[in-house]
Coordinates of C-alpha atoms in Angstrom, one line a residue:
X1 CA -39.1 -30.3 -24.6
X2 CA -41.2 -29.5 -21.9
X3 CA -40.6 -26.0 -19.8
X4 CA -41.8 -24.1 -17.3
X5 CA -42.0 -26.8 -14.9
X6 CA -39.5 -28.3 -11.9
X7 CA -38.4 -31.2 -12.4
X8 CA -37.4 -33.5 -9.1
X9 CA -34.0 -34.8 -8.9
X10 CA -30.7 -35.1 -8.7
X11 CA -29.3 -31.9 -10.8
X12 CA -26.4 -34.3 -12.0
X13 CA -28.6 -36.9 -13.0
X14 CA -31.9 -34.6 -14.5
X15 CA -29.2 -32.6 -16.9
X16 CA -28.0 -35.5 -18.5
X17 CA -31.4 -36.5 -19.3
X18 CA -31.5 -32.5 -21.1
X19 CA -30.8 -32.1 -24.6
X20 CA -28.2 -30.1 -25.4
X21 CA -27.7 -26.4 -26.4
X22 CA -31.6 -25.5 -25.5
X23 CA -30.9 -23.3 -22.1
X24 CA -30.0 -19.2 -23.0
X25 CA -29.0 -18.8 -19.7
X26 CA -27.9 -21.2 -16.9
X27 CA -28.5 -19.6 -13.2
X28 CA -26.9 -21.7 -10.6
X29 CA -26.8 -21.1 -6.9
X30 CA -25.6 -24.9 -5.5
X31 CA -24.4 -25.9 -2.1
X32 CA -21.9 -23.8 -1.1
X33 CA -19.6 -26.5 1.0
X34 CA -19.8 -26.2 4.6
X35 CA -21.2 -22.8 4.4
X36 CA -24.5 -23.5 5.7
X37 CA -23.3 -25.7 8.6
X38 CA -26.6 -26.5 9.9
X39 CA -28.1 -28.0 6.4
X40 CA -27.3 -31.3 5.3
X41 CA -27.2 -30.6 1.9
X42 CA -24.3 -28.4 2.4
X43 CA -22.4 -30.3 4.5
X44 CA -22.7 -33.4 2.6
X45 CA -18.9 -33.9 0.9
X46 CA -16.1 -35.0 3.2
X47 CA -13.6 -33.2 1.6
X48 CA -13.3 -30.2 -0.4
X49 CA -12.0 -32.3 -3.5
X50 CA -15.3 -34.4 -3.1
X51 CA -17.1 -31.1 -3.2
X52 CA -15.0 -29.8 -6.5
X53 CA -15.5 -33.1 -8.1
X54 CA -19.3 -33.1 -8.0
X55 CA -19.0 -29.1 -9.5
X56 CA -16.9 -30.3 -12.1
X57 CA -19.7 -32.6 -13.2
X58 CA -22.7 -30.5 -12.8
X59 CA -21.0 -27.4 -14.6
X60 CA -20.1 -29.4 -17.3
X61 CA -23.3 -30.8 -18.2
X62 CA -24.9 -27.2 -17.5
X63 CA -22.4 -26.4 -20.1
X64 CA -23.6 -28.8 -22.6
X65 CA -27.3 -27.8 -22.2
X66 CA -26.3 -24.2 -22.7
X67 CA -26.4 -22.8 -25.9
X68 CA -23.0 -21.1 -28.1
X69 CA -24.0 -17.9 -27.3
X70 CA -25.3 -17.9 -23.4
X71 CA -24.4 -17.5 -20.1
X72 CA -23.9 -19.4 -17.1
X73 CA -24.1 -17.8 -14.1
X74 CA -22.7 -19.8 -10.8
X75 CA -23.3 -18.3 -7.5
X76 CA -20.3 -19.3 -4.6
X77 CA -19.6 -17.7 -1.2
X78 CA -16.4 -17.9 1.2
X79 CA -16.9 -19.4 4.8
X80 CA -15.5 -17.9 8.0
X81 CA -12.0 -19.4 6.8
X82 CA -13.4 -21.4 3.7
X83 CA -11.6 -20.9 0.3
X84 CA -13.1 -24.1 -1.7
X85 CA -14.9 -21.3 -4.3
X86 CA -11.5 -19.6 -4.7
X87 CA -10.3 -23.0 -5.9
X88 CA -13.1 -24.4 -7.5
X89 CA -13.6 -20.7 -9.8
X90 CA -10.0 -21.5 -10.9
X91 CA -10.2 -25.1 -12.2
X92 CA -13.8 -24.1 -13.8
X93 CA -11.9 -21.2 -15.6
X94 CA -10.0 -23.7 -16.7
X95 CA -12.0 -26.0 -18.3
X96 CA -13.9 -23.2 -19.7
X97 CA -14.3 -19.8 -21.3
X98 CA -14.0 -17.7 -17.9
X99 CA -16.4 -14.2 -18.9
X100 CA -17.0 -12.4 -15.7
X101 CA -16.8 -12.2 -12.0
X102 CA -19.3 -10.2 -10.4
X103 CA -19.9 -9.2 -6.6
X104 CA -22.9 -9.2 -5.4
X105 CA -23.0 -6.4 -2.7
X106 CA -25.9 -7.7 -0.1
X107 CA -25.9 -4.1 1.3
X108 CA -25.7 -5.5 5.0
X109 CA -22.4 -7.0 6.4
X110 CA -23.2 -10.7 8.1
X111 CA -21.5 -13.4 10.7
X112 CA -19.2 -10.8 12.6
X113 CA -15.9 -11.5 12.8
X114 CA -13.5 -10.5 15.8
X115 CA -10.4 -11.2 13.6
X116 CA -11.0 -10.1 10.4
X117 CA -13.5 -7.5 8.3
X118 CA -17.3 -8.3 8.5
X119 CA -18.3 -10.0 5.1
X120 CA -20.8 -8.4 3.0
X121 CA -20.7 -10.1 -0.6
X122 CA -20.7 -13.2 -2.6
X123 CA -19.6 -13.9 -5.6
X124 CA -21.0 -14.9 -9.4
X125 CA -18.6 -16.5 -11.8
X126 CA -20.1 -16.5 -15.0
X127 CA -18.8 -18.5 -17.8
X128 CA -19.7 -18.6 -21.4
X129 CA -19.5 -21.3 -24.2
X130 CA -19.1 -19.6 -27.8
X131 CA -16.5 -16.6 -28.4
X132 CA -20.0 -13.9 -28.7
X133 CA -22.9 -14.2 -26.3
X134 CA -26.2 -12.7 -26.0
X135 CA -26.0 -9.6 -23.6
X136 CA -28.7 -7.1 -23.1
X137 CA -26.5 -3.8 -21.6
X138 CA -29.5 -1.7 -21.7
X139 CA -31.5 -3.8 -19.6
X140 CA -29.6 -3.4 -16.7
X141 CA -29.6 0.2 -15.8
X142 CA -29.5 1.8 -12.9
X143 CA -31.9 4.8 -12.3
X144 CA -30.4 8.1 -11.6
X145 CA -32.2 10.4 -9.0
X146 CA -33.8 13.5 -10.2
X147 CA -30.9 15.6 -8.4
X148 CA -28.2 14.2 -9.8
X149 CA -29.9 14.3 -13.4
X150 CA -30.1 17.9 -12.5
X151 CA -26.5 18.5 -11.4
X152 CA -25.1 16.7 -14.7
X153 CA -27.8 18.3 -17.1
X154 CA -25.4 21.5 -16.3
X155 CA -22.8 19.9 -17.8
X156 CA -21.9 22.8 -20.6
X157 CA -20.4 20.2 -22.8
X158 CA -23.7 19.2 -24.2
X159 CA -25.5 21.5 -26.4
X160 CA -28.4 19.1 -26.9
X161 CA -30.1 19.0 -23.5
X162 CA -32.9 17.0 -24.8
X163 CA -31.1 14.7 -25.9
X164 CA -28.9 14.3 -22.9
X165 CA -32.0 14.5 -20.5
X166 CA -33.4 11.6 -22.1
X167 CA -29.7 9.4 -21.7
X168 CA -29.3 10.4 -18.2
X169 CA -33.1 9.7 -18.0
X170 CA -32.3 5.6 -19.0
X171 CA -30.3 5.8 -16.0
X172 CA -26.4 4.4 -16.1
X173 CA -25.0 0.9 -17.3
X174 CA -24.5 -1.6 -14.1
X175 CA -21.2 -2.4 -13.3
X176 CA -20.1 -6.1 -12.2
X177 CA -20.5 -4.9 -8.1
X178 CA -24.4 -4.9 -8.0
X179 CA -25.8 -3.5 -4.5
X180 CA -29.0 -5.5 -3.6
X181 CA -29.9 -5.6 -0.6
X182 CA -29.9 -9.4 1.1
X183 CA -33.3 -10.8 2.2
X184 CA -33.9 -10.8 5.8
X185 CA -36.9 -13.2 7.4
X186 CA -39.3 -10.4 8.0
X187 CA -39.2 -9.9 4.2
X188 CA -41.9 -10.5 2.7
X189 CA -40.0 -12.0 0.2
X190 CA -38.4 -14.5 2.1
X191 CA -40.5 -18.3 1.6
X192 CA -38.4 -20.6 4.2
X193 CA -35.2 -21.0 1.8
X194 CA -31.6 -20.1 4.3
X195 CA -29.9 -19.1 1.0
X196 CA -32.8 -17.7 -1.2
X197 CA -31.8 -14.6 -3.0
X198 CA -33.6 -11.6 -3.7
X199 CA -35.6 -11.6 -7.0
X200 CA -34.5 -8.3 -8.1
X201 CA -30.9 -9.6 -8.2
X202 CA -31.6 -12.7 -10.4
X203 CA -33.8 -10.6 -12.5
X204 CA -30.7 -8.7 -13.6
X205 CA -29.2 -12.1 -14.7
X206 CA -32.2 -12.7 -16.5
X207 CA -32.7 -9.6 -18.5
X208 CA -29.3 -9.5 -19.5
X209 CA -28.6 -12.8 -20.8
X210 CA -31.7 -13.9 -22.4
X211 CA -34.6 -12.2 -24.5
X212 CA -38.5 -12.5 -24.4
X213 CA -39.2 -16.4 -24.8
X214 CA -35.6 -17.6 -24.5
X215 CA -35.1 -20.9 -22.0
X216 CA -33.6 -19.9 -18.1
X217 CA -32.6 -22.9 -16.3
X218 CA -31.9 -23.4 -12.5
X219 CA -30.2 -26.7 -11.4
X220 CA -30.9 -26.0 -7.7
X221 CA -34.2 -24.5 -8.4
X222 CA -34.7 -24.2 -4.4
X223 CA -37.6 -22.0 -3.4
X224 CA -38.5 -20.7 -7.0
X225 CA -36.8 -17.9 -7.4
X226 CA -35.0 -17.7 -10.8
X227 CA -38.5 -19.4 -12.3
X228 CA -40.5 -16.3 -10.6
X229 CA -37.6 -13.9 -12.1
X230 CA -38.2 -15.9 -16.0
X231 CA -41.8 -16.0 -15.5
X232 CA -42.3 -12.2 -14.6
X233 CA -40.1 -11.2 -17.8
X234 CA -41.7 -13.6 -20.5
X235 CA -39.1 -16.2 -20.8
X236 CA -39.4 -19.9 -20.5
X237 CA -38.1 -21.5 -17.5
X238 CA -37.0 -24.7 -16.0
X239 CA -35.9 -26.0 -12.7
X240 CA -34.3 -28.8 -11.0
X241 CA -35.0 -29.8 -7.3
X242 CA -34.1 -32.9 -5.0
X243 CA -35.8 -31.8 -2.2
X244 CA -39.4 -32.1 -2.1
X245 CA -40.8 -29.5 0.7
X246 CA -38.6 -26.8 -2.0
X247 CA -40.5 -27.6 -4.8
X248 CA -44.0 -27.2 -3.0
X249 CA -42.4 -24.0 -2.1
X250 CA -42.0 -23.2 -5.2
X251 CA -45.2 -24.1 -6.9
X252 CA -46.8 -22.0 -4.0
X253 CA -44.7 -19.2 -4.8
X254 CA -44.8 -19.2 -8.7
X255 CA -48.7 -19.7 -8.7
X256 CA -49.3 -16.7 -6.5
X257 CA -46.9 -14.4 -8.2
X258 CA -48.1 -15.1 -11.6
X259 CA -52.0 -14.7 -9.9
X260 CA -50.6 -11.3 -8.8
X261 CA -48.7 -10.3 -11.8
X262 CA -51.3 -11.2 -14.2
X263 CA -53.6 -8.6 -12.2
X264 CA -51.0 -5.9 -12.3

């Protein structure tokens, strides 16, 4: 099979064609369902049970592709008074193996409300398919400053300092609320996606689920940037897209970044 490219289509329709058990880890982030009110991909289901319908499909053909001991990752967000993800992380629980919920923290709160707290995270069901996955703790530490290394290196319970200077020094293990700051458009980052997300967050999906050479795959591949997040960390990578001004995103993006990368 063919990786490291984006293939256009219907994400449905493209993952049937997909063998299966050949993905490590599955990184979604789909329409959300009248989130984005002003794009018509997102506002494309009349009802909410359309909406859960099409998941149901899409998820369990992602399942398929994934292999016994991987990861899927599914990105979903609540609207001003939208619940659909509440609903739809329930029913995928149920049909299958539920391993973790984790918040992404954006850093910066958005859409004020006058009613009700300003929202500031979305969410990440993952699901796996086997009883043991593939999970790399160590690769998602998160640095301690020199202070605080300082302040805990005190700590007159360890007689090895050395030793404990070099843990502290690895930094601590993530916890499922990761704090990454959303991308605003004067980031550089940002390519003309409204929902992209920052490459350092889907880098932590990355490292952890997969090792050097294992497949990633993105059914809503959008602006490129789980295949930037694979191609910067040596894995194979492979995308699906319907829309076609995305993918020449994409290909712009991913051919300057590995230009760049293979400089640095």
């Amino acid at each position: 099979m063919d990786t490291n490219r984006i293939i256009h289509g219907d994400a449905v329709t493209e993952l049937q064609k997909l063998p299966s058990s050949v993905a490590q880890s599955i990184i979604a982030d789909p329409p959300y369902f009248n989130v984005l009110e002003d794009e018509a991909w997102d506002t494309q289901w009349k009802t909410a049970a359309d909406y859960i319908a099409w998941c149901d499909a899409w998820v369990a053909e992602s399942m398929r592709v994934l292999r016994d001991d991987g990861l899927a990752f599914i990105f979903g967000q609540l609207g001003k008074r939208e619940h659909t993800f509440l609903h739809l992380m329930s029913r995928l629980s149920q049909q299958h193996q539920f391993h973790d919920l984790i918040i992404w923290d954006r850093a910066v709160g958005y859409d004020e409300r006058r009613d009700s707290f300003t929202p500031q995270y979305e969410m990440i069901l993952v699901l796996r398919k086997g009883e043991s996955v593939k999970f790399n703790k160590g690769s998602v530490r998160i640095p301690y400053d020199a202070a605080t290394i300082e302040t805990y290196l005190k700590d007159k319970r360890y007689k090895d300092k050395d030793a404990r200077r070099a843990h502290l020094e690895k930094g601590k293990y993530a916890t499922n609320i990761l704090r990454v700051p959303s991308l605003k458009g004067i980031s550089k980052e940002k390519c003309g996606h409204p929902s992209q997300k920052p490459i350092a967050l889907i880098e932590k999906f990355v490292a952890c689920s997969t090792d050097v050479g294992d497949l990633v795959l993105d059914p809503f591949l959008g602006s490129g940037t789980t295949a930037a997040a694979a191609q910067r960390l040596g894995r194979q990578w492979l995308g699906i897209e319907s829309d076609s001004s995305y993918i020449e995103i994409a290909e712009t993006r991913l051919a300057a970044d590995a230009t760049l990368f293979s400089k640095s």
